[in-house]
XYZ file of N, CA, C and O in Angstrom:
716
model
N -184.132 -67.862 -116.238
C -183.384 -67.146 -117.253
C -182.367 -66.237 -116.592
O -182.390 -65.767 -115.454
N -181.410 -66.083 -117.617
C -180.638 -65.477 -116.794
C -180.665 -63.793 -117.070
O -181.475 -63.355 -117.887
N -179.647 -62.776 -116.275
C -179.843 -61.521 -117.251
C -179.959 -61.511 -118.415
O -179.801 -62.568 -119.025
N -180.312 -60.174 -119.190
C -180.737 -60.064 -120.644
C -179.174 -59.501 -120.599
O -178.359 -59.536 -119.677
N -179.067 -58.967 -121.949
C -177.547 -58.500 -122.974
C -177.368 -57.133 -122.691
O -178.464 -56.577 -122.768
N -176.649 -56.505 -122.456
C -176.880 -54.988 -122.474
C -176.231 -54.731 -123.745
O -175.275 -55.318 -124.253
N -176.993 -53.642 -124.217
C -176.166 -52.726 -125.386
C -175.090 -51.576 -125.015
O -175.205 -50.615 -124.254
N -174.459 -51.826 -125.481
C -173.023 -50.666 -126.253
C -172.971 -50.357 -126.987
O -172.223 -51.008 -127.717
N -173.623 -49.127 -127.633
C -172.923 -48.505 -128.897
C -171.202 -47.703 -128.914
O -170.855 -47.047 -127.931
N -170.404 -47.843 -129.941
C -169.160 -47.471 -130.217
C -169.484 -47.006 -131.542
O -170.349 -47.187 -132.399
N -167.970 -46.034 -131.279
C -167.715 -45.519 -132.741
C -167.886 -46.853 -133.814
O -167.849 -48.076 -133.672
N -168.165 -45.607 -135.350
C -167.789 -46.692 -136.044
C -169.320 -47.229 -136.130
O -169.318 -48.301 -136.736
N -170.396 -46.912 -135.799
C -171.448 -47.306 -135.740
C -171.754 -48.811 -135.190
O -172.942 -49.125 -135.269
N -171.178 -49.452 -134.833
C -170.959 -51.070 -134.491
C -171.263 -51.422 -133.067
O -170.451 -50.920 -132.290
N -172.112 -52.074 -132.556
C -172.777 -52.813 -131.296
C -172.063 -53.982 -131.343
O -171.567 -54.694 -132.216
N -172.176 -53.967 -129.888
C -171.932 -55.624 -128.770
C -172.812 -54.813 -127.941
O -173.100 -53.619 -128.021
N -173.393 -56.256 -126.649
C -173.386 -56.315 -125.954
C -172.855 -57.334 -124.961
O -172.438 -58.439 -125.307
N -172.891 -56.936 -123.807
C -172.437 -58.044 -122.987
C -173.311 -58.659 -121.948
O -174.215 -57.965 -121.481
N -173.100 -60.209 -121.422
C -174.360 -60.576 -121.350
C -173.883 -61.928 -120.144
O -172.904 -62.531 -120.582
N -174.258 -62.355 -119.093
C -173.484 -63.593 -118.537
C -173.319 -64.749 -119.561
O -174.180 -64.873 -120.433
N -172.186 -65.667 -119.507
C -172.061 -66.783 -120.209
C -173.385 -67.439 -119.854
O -174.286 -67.377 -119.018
N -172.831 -68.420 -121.471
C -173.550 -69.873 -121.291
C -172.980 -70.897 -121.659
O -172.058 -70.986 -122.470
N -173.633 -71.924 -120.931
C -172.639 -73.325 -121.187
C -172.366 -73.541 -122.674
O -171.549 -74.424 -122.936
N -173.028 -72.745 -123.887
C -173.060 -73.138 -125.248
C -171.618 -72.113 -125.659
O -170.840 -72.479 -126.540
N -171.445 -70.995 -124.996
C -170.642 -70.257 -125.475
C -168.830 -70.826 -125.234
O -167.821 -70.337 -125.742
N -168.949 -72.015 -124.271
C -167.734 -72.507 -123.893
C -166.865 -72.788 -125.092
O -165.770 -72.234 -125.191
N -167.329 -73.667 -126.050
C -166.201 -73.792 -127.441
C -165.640 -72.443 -127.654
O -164.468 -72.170 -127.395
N -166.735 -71.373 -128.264
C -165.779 -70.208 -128.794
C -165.123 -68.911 -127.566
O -164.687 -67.850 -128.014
N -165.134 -69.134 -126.316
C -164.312 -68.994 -125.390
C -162.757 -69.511 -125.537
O -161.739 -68.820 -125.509
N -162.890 -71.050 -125.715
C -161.945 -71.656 -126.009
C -161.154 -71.197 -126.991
O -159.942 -71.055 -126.826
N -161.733 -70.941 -128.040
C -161.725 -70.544 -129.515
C -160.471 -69.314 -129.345
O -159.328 -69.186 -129.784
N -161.439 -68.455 -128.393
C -161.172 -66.704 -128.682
C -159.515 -66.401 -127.641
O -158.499 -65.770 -127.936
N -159.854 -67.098 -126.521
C -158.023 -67.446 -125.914
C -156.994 -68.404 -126.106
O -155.978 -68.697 -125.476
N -157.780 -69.005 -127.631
C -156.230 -69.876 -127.376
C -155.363 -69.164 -128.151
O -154.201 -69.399 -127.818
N -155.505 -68.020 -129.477
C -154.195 -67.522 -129.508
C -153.624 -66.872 -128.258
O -152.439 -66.595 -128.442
N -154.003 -66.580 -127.213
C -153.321 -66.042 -126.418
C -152.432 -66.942 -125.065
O -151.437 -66.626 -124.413
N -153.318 -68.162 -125.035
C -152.692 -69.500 -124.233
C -151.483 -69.535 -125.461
O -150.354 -69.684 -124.994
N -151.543 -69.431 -126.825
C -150.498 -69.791 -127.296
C -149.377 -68.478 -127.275
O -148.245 -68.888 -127.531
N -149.429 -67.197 -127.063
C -147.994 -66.545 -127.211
C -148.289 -66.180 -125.297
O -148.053 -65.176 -124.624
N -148.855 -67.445 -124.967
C -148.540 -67.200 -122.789
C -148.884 -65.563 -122.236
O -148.248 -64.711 -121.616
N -149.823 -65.628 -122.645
C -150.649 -64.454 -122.502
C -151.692 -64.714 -121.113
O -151.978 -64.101 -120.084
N -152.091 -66.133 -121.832
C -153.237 -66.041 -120.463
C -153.122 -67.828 -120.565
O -152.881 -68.480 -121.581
N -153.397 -68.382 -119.074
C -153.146 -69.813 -119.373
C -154.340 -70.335 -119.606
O -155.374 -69.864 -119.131
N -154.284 -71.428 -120.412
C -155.319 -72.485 -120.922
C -156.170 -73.185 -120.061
O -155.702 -73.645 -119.019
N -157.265 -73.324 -120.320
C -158.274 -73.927 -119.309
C -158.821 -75.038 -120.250
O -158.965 -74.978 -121.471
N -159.191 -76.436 -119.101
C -159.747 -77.141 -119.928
C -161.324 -76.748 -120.785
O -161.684 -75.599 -121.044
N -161.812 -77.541 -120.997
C -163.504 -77.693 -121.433
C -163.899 -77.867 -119.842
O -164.897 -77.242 -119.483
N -163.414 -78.423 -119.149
C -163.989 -78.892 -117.873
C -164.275 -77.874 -116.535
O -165.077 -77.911 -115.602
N -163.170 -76.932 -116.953
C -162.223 -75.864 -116.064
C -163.763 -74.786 -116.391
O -164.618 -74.462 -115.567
N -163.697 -74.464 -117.724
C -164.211 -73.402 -117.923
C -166.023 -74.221 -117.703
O -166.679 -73.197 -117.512
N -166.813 -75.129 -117.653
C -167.665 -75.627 -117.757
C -168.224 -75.297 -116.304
O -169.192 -74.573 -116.073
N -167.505 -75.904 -115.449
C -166.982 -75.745 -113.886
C -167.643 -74.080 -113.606
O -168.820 -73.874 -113.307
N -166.829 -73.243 -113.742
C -166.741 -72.070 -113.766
C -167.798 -71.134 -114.751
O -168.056 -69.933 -114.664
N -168.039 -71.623 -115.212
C -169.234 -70.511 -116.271
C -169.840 -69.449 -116.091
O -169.941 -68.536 -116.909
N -170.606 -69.519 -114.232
C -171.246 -68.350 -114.177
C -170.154 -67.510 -113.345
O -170.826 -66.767 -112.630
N -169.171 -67.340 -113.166
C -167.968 -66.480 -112.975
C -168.019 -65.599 -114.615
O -168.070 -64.373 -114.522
N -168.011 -65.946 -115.445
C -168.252 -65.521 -116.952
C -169.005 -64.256 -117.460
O -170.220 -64.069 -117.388
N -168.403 -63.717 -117.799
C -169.229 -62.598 -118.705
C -168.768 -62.698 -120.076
O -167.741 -63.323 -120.342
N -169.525 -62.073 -121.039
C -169.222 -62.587 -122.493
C -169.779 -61.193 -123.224
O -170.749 -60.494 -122.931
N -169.193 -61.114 -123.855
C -169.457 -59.715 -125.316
C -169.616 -60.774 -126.348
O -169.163 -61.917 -126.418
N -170.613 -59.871 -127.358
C -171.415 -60.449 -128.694
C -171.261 -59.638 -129.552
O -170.740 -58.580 -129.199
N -171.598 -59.783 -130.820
C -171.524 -58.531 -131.502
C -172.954 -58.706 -131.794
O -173.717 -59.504 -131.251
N -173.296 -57.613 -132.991
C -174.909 -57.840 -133.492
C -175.378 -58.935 -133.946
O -176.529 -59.354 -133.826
N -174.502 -59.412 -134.470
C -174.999 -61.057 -134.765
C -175.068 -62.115 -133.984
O -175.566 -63.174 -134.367
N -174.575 -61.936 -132.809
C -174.154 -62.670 -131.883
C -173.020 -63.307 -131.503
O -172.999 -64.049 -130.521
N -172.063 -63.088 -132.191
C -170.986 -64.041 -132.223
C -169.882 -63.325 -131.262
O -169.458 -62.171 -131.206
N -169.639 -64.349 -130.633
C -168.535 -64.242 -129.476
C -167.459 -63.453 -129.715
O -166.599 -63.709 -130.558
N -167.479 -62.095 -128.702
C -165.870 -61.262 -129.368
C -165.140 -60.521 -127.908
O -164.331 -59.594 -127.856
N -165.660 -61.181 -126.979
C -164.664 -60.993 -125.712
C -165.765 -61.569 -124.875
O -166.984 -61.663 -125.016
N -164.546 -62.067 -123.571
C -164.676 -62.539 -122.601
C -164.107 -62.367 -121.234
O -162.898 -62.598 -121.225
N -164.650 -62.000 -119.964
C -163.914 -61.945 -118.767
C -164.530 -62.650 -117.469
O -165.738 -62.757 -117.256
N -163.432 -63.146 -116.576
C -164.917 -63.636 -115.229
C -164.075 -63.513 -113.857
O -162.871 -63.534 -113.600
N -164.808 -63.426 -113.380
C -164.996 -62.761 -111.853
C -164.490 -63.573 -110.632
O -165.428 -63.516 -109.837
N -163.545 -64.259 -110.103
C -163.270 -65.388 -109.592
C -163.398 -64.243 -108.032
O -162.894 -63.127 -108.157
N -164.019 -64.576 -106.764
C -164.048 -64.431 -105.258
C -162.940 -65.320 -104.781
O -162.758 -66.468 -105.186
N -162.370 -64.832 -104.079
C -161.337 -64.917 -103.451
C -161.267 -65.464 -102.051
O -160.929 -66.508 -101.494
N -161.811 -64.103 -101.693
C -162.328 -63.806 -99.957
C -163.021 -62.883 -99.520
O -162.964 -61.913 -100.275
N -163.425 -62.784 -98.964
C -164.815 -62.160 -98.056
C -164.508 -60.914 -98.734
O -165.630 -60.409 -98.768
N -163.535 -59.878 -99.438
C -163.238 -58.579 -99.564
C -162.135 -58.411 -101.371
O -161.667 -57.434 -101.955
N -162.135 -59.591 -101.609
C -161.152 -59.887 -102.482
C -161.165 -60.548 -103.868
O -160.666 -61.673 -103.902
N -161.504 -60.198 -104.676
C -161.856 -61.347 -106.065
C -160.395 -60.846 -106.892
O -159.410 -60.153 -106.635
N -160.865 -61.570 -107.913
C -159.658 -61.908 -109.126
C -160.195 -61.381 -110.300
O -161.217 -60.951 -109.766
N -160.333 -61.052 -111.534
C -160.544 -60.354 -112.629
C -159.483 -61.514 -113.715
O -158.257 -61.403 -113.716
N -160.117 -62.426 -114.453
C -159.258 -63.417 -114.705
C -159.960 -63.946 -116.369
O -161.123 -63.742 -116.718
N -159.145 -64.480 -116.998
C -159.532 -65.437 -118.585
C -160.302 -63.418 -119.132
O -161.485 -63.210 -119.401
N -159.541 -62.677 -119.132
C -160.065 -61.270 -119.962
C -159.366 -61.369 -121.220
O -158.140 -61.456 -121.151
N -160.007 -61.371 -122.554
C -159.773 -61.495 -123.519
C -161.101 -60.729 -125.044
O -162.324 -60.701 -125.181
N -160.368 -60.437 -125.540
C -161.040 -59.852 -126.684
C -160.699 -60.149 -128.203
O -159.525 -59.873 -128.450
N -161.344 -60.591 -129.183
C -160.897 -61.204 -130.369
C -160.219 -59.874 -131.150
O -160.679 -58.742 -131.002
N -159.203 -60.138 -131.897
C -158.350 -58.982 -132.338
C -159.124 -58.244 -132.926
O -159.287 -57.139 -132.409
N -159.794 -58.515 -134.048
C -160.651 -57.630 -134.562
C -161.262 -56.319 -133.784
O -161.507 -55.223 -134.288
N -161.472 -56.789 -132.208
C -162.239 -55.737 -131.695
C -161.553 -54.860 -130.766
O -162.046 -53.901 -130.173
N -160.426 -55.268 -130.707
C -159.234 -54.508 -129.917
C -159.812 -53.326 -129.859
O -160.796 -53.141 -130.575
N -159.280 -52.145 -128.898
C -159.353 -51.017 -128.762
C -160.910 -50.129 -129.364
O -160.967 -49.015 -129.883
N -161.825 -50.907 -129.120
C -163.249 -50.500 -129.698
C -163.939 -50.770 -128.551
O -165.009 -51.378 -128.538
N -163.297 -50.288 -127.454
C -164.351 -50.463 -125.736
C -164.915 -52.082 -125.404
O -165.881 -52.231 -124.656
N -164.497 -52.792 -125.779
C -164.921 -54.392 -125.825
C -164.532 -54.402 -124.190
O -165.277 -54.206 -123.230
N -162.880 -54.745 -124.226
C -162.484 -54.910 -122.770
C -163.079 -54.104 -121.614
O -163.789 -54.473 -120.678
N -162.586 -52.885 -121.940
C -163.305 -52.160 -120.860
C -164.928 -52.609 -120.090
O -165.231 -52.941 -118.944
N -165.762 -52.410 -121.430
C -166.933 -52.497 -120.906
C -167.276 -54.114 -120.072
O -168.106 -54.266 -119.175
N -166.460 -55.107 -120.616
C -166.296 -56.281 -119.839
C -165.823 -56.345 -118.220
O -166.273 -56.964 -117.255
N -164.648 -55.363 -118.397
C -164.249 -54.846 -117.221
C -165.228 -54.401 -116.082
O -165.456 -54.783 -114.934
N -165.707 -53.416 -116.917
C -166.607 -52.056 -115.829
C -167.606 -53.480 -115.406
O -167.628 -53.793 -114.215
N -168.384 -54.281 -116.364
C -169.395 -55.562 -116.095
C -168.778 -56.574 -114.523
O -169.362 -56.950 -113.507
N -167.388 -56.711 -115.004
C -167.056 -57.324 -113.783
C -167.079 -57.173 -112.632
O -167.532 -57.916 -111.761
N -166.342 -55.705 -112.517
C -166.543 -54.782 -111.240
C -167.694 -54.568 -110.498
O -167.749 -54.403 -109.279
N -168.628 -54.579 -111.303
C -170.047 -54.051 -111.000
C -170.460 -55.263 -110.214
O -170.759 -55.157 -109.025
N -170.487 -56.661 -110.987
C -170.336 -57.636 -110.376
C -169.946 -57.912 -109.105
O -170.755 -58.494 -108.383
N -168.744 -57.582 -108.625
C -167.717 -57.810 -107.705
C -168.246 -56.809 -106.544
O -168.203 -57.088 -105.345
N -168.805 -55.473 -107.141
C -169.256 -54.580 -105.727
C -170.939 -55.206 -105.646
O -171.535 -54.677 -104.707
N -171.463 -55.814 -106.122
C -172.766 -56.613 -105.499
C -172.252 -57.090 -104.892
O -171.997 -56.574 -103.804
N -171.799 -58.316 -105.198
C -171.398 -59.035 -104.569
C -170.394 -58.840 -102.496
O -170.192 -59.595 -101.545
N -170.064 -57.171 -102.890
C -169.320 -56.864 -101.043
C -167.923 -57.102 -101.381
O -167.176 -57.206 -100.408
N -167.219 -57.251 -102.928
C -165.996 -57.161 -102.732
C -165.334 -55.816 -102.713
O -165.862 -55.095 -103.560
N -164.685 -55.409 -102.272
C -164.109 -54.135 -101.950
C -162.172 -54.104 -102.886
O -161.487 -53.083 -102.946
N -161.794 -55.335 -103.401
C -160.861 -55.071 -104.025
C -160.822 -56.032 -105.218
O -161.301 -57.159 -105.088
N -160.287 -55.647 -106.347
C -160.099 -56.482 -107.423
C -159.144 -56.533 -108.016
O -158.880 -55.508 -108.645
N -157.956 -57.943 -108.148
C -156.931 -58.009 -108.673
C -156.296 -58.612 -109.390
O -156.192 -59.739 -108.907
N -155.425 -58.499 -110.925
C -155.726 -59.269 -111.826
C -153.968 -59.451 -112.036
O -153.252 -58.485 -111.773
N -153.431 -60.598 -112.465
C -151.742 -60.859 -112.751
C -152.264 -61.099 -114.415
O -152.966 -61.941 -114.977
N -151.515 -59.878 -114.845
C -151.610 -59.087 -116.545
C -150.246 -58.872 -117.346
O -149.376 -58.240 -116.746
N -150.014 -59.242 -118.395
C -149.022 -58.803 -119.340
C -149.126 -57.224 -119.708
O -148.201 -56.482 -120.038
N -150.958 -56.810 -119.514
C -151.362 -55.764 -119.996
C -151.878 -55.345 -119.228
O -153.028 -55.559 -118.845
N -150.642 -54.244 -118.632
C -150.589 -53.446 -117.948
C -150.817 -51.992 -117.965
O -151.136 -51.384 -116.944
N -150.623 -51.302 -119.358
C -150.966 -50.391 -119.667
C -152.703 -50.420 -119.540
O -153.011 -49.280 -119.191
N -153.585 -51.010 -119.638
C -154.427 -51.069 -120.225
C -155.128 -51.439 -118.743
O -156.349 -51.305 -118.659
N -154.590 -51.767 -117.911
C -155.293 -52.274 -116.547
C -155.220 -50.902 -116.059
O -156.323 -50.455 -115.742
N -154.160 -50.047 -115.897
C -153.815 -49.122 -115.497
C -154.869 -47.634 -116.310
O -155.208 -46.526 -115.895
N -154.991 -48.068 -117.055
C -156.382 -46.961 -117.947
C -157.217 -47.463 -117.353
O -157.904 -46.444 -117.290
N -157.987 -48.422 -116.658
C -158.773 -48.726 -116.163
C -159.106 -48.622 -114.489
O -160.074 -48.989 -113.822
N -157.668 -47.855 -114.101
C -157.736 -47.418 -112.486
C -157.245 -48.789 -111.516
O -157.763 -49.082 -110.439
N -156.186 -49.493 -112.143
C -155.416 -50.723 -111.594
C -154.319 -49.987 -111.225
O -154.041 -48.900 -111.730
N -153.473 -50.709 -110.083
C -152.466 -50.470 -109.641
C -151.184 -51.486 -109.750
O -151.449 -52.688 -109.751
N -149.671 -51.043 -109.850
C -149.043 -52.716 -109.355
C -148.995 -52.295 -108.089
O -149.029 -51.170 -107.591
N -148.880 -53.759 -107.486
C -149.053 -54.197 -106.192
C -148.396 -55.162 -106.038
O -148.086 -55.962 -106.921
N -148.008 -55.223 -104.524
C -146.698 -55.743 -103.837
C -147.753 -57.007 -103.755
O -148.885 -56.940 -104.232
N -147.252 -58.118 -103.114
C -147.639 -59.727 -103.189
C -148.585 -59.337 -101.783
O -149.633 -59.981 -101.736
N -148.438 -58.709 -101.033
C -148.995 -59.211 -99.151
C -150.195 -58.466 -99.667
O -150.163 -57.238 -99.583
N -151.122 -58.980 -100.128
C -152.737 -58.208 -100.714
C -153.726 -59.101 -99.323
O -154.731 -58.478 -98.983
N -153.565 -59.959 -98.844
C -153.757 -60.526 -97.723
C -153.041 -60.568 -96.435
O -151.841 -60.312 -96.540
N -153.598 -60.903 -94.885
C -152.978 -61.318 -93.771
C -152.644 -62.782 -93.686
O -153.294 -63.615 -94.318
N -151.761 -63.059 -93.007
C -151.272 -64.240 -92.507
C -152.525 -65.388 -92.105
O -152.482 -66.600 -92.314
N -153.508 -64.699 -91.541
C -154.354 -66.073 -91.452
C -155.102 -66.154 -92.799
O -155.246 -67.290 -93.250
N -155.523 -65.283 -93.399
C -156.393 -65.480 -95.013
C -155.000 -66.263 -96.067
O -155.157 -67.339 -96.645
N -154.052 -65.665 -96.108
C -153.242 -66.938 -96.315
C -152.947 -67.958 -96.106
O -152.593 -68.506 -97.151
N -152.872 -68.718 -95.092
C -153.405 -70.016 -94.342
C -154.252 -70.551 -95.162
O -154.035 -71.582 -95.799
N -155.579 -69.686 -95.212
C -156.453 -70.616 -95.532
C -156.940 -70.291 -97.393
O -157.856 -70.806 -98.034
N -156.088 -69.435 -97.753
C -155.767 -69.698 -99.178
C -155.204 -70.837 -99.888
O -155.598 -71.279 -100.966
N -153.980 -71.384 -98.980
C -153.412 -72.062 -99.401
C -153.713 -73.383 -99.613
O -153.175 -74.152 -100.410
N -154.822 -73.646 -98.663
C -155.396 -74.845 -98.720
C -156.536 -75.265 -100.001
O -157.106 -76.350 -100.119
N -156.703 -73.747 -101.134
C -157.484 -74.017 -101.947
C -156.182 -75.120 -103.282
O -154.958 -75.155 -103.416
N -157.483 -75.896 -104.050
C -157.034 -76.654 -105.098
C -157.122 -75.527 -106.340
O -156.970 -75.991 -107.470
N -157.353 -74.091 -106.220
C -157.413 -73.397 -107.714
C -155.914 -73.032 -108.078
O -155.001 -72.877 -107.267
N -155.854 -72.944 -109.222
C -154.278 -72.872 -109.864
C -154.113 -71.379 -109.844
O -153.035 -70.814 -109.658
N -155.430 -70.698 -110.080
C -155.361 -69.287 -109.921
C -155.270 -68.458 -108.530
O -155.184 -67.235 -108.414
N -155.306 -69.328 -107.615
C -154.900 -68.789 -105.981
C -153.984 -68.920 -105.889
O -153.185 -67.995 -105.742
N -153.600 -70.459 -105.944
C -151.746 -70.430 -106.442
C -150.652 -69.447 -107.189
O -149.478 -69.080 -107.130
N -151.680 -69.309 -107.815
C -151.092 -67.795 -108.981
C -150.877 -66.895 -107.742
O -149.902 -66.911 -106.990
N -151.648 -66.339 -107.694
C -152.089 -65.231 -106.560
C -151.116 -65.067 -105.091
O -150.697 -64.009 -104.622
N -150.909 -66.475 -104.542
C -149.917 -66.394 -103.731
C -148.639 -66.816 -103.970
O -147.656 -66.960 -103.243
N -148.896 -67.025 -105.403
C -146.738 -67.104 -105.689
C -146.214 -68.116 -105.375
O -144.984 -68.150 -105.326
N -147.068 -69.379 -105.033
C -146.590 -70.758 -104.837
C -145.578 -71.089 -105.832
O -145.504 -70.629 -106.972
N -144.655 -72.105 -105.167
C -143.389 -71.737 -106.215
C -143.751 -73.038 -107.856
O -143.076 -73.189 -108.873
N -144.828 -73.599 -107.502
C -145.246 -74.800 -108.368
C -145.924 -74.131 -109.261
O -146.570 -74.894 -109.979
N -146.087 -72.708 -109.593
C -146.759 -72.049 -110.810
C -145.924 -70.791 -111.200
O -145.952 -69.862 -112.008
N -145.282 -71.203 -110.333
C -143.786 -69.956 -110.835
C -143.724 -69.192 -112.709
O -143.770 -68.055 -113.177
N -143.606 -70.511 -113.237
C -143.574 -71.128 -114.658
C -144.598 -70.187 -115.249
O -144.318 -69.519 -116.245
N -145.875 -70.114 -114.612
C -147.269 -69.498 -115.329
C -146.949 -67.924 -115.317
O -147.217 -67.201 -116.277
N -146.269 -67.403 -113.976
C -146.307 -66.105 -113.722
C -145.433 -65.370 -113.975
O -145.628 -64.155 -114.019
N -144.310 -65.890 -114.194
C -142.865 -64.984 -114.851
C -143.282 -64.104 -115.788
O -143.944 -64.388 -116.787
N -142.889 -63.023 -115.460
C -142.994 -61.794 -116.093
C -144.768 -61.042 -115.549
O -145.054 -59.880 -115.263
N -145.379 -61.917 -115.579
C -146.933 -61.267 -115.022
C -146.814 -59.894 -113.883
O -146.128 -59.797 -112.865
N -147.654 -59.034 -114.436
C -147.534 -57.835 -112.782
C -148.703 -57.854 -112.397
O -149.634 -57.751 -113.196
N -148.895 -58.002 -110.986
C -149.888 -58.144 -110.010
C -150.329 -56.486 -110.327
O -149.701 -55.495 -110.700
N -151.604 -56.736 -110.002
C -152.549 -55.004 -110.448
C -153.510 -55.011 -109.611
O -154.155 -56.056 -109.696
N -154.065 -53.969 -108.477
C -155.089 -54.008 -107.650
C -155.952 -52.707 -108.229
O -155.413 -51.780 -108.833
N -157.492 -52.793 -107.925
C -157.923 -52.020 -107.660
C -158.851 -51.666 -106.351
O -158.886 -52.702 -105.688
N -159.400 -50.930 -105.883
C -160.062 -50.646 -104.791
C -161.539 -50.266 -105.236
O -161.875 -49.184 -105.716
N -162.276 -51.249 -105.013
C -163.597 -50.312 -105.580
C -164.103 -49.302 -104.728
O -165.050 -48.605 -105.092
C-alpha cells in the first residue's frame, strides 16, 4: 500500500487531502489539464506518458474524493528535480490546493537528496509566493549537460532549451528554488 491521504483543512470549512497517485486516477488527471494543454498552459501528456510516470504524481481530493489538483516530481540529477504537470481544477483556485501540492513535492524532493527544484511556469507570480526564483538557463555544468542531453524526456529538452521544443517554451520563465 501506498501512503495514506493527508488532511488539509481551509477556510470556508472545506477539506482535501493529498495523497500519491494511482494508476485509476490517470483519466481525471487527464481530465483536470486539458483545459490548460488547451490555452498552452502546460503541455499534454499521453495516457501512456502519464501511466509511465505515475509515481512521480501527487494528487489532491476533496471529501468525496474526487480529483481537484495535481503535481509530480520529475529527478533530474543527483541534486536537481523538476516540479512539473502542477495543476488545480478552477473551482479550487486560490483555496491552498496548489501550494499544499507544492510544499508535498518539495518534501518529496528533500527525501529524496535533491537540493534544488525547478519548474518552466506561465505562473509566475504564484511560484514566486512560494519562494521560486527566475533563473538564467546554466542551472547545470558542462558535463551534467552532456549527459542530459542524451535523455529521451521532452521535459529535459524543455529544461535545456533544445531548439526542437522551442515551440513548447516560448514565453515560459524558468523558476528555481533551493531547498
Amino acid at each position: 500500500m501506498g501512503k495514506p491521504a493527508v488532511p488539509f483543512p481551509y477556510a470556508g470549512n472545506v477539506n482535501f487531502s493529498v495523497r500519491p497517485a494511482r494508476t485509476s486516477d490517470v483519466p481525471m488527471m487527464q481530465q483536470l489539464v486539458e483545459p490548460l494543454v488547451q490555452q498552452r498552459i502546460l503541455l499534454g501528456k499521453d495516457s501512456v506518458v502519464l501511466y509511465e510516470a505515475i509515481q512521480e504524481f501527487t494528487v489532491a481530493v476533496d471529501e468525496d474524493g474526487a480529483l481537484i489538483g495535481c503535481g509530480a516530481l520529475h529527478v533530474f540529477w543527483e541534486d536537481l528535480g523538476e516540479v512539473r504537470t502542477l495543476a488545480v481544477a478552477a473551482g479550487w483556485l486560490g483555496r491552498g490546493v496548489g501550494s499544499t501540492l507544492l510544499r508535498t513535492l518539495e518534501s518529496a524532493a528533500s527525501t529524496l537528496g535533491l537540493t534544488r527544484l525547478f519548474c518552466l511556469t506561465f505562473e509566475v507570480d504564484f511560484f514566486e509566493r512560494n519562494g521560486y526564483v527566475a533563473s538564467p538557463l546554466a542551472l547545470v555544468d558542462p558535463v551534467v549537460y552532456a549527459e542530459l542531453v542524451r535523455s529521451p524526456d521532452e521535459g529535459v529538452a524543455e529544461f535545456l532549451d533544445l531548439a526542437r521544443v522551442k515551440p513548447n517554451t516560448l514565453g515560459n520563465t524558468r523558476m528555481l528554488k533551493h531547498l
